[in-house]
PDB file of C-alpha atoms in Angstrom:
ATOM      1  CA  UNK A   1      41.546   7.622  17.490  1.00  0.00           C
ATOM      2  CA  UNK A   2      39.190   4.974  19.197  1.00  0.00           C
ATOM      3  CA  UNK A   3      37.247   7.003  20.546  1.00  0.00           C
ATOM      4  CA  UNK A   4      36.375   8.336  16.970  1.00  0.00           C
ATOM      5  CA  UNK A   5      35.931   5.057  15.618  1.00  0.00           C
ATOM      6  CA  UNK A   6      33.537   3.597  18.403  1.00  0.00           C
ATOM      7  CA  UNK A   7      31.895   7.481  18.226  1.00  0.00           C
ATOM      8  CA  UNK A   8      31.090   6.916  13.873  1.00  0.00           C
ATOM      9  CA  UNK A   9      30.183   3.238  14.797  1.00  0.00           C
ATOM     10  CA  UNK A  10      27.313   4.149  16.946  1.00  0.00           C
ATOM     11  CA  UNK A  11      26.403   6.984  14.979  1.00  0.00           C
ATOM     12  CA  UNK A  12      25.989   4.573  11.654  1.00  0.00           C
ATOM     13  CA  UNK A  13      22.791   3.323  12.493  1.00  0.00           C
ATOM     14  CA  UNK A  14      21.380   6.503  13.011  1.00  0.00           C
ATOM     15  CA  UNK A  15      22.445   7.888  10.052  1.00  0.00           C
ATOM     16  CA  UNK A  16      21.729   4.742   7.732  1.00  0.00           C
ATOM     17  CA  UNK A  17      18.547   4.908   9.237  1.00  0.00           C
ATOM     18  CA  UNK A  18      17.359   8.940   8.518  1.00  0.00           C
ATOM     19  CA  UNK A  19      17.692   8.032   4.466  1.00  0.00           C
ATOM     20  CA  UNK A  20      14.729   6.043   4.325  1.00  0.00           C
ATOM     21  CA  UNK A  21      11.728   8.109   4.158  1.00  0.00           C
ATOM     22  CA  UNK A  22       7.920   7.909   3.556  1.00  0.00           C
ATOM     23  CA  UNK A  23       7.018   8.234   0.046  1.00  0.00           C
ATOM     24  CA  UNK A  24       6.488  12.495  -0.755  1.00  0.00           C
ATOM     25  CA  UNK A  25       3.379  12.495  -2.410  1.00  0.00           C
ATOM     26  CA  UNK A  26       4.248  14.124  -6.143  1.00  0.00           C
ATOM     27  CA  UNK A  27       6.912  11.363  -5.732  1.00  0.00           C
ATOM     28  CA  UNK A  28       7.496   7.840  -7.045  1.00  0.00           C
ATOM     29  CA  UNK A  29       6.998   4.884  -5.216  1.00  0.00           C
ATOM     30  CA  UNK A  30      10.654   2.761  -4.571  1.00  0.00           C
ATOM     31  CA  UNK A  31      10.380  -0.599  -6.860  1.00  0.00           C
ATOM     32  CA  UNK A  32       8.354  -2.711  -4.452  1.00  0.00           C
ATOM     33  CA  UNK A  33       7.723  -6.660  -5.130  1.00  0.00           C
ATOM     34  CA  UNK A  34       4.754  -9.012  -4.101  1.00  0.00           C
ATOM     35  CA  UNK A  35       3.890 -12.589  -5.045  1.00  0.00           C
ATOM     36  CA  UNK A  36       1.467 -12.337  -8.187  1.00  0.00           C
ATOM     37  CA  UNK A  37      -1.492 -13.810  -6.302  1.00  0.00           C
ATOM     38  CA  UNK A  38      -2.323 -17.461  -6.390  1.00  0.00           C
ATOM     39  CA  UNK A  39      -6.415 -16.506  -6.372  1.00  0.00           C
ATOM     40  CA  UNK A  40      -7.434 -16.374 -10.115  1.00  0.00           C
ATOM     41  CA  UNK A  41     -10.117 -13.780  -9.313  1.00  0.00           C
ATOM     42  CA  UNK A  42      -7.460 -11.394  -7.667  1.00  0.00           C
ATOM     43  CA  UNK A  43      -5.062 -11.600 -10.774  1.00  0.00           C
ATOM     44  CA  UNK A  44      -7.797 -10.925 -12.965  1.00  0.00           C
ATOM     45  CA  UNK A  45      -8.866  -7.946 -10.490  1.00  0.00           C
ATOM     46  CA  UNK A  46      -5.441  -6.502 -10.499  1.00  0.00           C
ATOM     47  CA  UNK A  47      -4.959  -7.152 -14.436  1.00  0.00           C
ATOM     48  CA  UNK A  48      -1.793  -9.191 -13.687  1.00  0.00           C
ATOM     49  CA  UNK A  49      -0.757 -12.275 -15.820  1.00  0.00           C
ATOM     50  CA  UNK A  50       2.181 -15.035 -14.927  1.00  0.00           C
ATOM     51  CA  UNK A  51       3.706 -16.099 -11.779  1.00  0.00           C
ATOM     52  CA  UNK A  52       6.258 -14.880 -10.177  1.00  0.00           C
ATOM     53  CA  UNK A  53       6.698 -10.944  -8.831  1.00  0.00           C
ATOM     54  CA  UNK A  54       4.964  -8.031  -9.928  1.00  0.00           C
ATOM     55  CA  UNK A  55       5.148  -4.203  -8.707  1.00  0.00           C
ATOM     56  CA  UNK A  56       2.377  -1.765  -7.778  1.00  0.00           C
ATOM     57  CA  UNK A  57       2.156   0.209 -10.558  1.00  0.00           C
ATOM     58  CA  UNK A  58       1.676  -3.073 -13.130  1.00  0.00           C
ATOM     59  CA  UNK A  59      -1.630  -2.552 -11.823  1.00  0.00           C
ATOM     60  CA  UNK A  60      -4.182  -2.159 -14.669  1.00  0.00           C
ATOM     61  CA  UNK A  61      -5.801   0.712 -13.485  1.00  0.00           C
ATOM     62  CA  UNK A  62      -5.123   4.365 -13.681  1.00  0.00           C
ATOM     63  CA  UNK A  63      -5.730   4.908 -10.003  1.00  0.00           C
ATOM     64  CA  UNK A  64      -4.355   2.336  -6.751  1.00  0.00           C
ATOM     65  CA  UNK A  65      -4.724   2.850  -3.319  1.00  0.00           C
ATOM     66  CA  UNK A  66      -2.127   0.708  -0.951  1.00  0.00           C
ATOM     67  CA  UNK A  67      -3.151   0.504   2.735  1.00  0.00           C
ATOM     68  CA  UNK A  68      -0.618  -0.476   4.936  1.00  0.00           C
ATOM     69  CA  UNK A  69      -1.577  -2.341   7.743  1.00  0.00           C
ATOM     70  CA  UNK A  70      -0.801  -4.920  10.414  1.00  0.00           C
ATOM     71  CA  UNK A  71      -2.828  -7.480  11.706  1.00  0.00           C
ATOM     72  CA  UNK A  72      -2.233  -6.350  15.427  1.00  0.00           C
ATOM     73  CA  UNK A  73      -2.982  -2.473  14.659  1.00  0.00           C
ATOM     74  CA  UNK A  74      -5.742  -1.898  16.675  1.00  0.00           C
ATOM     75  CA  UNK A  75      -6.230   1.396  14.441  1.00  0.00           C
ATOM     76  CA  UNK A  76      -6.263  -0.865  11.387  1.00  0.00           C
ATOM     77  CA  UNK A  77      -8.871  -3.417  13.122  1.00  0.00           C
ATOM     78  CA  UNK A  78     -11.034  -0.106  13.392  1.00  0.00           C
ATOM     79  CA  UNK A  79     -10.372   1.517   9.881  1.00  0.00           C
ATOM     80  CA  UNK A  80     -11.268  -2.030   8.605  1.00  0.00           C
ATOM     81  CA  UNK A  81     -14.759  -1.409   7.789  1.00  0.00           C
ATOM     82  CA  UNK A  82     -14.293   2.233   6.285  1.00  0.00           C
ATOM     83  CA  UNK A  83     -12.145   1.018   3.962  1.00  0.00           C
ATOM     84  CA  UNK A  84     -14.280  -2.225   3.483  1.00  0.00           C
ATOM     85  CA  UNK A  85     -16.991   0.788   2.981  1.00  0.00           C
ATOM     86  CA  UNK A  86     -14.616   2.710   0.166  1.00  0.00           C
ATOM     87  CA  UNK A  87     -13.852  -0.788  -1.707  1.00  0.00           C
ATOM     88  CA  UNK A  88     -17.715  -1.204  -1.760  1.00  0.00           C
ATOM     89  CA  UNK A  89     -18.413   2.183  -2.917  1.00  0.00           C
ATOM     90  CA  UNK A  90     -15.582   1.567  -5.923  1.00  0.00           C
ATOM     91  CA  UNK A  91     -17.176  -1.833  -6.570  1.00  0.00           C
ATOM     92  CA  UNK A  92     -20.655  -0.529  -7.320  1.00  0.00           C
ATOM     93  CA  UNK A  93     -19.617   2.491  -9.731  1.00  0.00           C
ATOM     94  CA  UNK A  94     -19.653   2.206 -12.711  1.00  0.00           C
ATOM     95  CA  UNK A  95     -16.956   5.209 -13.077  1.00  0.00           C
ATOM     96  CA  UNK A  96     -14.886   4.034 -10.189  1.00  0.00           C
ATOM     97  CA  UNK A  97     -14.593   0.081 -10.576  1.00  0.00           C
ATOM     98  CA  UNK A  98     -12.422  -0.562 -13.570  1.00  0.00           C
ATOM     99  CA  UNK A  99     -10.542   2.870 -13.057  1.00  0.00           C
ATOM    100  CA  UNK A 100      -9.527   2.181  -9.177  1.00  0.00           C
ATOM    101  CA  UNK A 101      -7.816  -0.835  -7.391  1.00  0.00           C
ATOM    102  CA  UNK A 102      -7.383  -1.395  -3.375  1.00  0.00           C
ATOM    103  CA  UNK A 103      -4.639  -3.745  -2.457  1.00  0.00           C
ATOM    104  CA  UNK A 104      -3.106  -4.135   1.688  1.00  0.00           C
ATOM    105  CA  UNK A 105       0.124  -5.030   2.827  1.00  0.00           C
ATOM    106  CA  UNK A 106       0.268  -6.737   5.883  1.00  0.00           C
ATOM    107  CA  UNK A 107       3.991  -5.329   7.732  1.00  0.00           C
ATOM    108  CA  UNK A 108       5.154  -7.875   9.710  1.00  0.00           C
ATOM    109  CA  UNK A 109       2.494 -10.305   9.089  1.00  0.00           C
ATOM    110  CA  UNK A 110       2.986 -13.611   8.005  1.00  0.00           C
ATOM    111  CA  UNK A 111       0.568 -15.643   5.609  1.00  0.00           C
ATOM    112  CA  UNK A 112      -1.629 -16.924   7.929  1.00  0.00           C
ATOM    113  CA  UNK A 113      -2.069 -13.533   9.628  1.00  0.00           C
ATOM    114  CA  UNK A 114      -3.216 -11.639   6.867  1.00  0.00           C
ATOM    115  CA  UNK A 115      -5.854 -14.224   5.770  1.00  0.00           C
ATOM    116  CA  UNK A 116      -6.951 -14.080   9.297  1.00  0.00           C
ATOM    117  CA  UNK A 117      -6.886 -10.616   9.002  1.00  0.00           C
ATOM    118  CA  UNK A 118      -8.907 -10.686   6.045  1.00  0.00           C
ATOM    119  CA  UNK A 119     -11.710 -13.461   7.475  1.00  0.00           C
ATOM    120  CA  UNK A 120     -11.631 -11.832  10.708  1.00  0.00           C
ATOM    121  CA  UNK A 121     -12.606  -7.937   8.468  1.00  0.00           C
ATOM    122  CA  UNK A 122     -14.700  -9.509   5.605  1.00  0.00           C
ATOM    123  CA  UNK A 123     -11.651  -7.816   3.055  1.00  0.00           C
ATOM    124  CA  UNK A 124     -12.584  -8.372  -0.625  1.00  0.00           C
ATOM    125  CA  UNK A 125      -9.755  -6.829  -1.899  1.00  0.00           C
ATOM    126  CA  UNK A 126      -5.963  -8.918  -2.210  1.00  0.00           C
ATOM    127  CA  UNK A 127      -3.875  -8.867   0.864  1.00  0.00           C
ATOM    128  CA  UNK A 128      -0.524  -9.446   0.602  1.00  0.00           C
ATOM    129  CA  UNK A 129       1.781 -10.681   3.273  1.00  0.00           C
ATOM    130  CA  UNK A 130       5.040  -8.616   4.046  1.00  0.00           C
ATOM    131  CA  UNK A 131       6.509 -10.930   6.814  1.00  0.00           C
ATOM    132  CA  UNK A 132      10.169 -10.144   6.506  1.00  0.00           C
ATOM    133  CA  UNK A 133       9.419  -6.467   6.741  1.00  0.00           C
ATOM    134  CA  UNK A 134      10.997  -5.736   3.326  1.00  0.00           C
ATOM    135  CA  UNK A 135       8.423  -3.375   2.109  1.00  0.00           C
ATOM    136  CA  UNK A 136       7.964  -1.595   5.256  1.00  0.00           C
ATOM    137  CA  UNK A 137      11.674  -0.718   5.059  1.00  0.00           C
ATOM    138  CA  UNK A 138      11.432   0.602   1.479  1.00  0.00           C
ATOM    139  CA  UNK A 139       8.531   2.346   2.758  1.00  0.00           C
ATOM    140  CA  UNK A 140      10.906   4.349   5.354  1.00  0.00           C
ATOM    141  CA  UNK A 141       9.086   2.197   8.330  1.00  0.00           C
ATOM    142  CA  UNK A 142       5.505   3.867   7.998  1.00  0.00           C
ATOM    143  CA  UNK A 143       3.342   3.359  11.151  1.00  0.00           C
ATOM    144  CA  UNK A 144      -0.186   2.062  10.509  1.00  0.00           C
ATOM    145  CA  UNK A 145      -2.804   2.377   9.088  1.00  0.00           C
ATOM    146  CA  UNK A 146      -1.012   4.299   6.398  1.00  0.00           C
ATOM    147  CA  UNK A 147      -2.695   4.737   2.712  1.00  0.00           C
ATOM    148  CA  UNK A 148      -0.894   5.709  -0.417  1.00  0.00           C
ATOM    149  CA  UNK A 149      -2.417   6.819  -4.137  1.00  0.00           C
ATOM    150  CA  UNK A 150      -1.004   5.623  -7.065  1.00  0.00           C
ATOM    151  CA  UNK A 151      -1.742   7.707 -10.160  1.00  0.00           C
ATOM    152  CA  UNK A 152      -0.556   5.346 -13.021  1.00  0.00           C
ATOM    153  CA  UNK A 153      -0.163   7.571 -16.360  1.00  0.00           C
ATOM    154  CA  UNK A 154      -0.034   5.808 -20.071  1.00  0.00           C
ATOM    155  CA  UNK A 155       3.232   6.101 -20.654  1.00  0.00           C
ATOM    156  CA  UNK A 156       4.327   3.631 -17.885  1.00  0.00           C
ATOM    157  CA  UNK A 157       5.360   5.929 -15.237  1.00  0.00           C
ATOM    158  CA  UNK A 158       3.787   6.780 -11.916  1.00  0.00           C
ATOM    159  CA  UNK A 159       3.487   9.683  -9.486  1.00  0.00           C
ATOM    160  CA  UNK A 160       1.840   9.507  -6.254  1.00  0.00           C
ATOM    161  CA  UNK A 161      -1.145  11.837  -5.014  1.00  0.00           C
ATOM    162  CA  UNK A 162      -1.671  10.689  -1.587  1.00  0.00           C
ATOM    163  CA  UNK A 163       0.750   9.678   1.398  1.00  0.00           C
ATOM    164  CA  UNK A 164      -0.549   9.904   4.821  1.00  0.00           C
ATOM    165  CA  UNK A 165      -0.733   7.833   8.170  1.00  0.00           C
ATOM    166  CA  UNK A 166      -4.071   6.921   9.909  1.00  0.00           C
ATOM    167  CA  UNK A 167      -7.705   6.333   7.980  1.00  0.00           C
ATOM    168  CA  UNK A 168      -9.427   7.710   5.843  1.00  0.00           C
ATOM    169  CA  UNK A 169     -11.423  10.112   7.422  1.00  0.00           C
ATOM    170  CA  UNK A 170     -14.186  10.840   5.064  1.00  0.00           C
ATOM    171  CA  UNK A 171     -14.793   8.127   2.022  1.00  0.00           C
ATOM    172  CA  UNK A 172     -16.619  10.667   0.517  1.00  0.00           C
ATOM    173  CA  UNK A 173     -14.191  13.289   0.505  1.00  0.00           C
ATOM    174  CA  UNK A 174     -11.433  10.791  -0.304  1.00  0.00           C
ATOM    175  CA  UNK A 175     -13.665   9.472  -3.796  1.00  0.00           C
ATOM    176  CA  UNK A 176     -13.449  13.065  -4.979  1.00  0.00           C
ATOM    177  CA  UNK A 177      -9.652  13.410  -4.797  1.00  0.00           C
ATOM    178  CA  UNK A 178      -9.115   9.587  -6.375  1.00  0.00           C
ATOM    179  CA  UNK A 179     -11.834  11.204  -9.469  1.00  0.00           C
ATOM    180  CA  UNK A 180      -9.974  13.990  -9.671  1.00  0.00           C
ATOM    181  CA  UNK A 181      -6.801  12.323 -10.164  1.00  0.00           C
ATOM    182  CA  UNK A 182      -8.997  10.200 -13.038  1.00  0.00           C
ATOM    183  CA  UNK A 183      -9.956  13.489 -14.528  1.00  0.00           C
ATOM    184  CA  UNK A 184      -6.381  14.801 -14.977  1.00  0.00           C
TER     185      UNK A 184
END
């Protein structure tokens, strides 16, 4: 009988552990929180109002893209200027720049260690911090660089079109899938 107990004790983590998964793309995101940013430019970016919370797809726009990333990723230090390249290219088009938000979520990384993270890269887009690891365990503990699409539809809900680990490998290709999604 003890030896059954001790047996499902050990075995708890491991199963507790296998229900957390990365978001399926054609899925729904779990209901993650961040700070409403304290930057007036970002809120107005974003289309968020208030103080408090808010969750990713309260975003006004029909398409997001979430990187997450960590400060000490050395693959994330590299991807940094290809995605600083794919903001840029949403920035300057007309079709792309009210239609498509980039946020990042720093796993792991406090405060201070995103916003060096985000002098160190030249980000434009809002960083937030996710110190206590709380999204990266609703996210099913996704390695980094990892990059999800959020197609936002009109009547509130949300399904998502991309989930995969590691960069971006082609911007290019990448724009066509995000106007494809704006096309549906």
């Amino acid at each position: 009988m003890i030896w059954t107990i001790l047996a499902c004790l050990l075995l708890l983590p491991v199963f507790s552990a296998a229900e957390v998964v990365p978001p399926a793309e054609g899925g729904k995101l779990p209901d993650i929180r961040l700070a409403i940013p304290a930057d007036a430019g970002y809120r107005t970016y974003l289309g968020i109002k208030g103080e408090g919370t808010f969750s990713l797809p309260q975003i006004k726009a029909p398409v997001v893209i979430v990187e997450i990333f960590s400060m000490y990723c050395p693959h994330c230090q590299r991807e940094a200027p290809s995605v600083n390249d794919l903001y840029s290219k949403i920035q300057s088009s007309e079709k792309l720049k009210d239609k498509v938000k980039l946020v990042g979520i720093g796993v792991g990384n406090s405060p201070f260690e995103v916003e060096y993270f985000k002098k160190t890269y030249s980000i434009q887009f809002p960083l937030f911090s996710d110190g206590e690891f709380i999204v990266h365990k609703q996210l099913g503990e996704v390695r980094t660089p990892y990059f999800i699409g959020i197609k936002n539809h009109r009547d509130g809900s949300h399904t998502l079109f991309y989930s995969k680990l590691g960069g971006i490998a082609d911007n290019a290709g990448f724009l066509k899938l995000i106007q494809a999604q704006l096309n549906q």
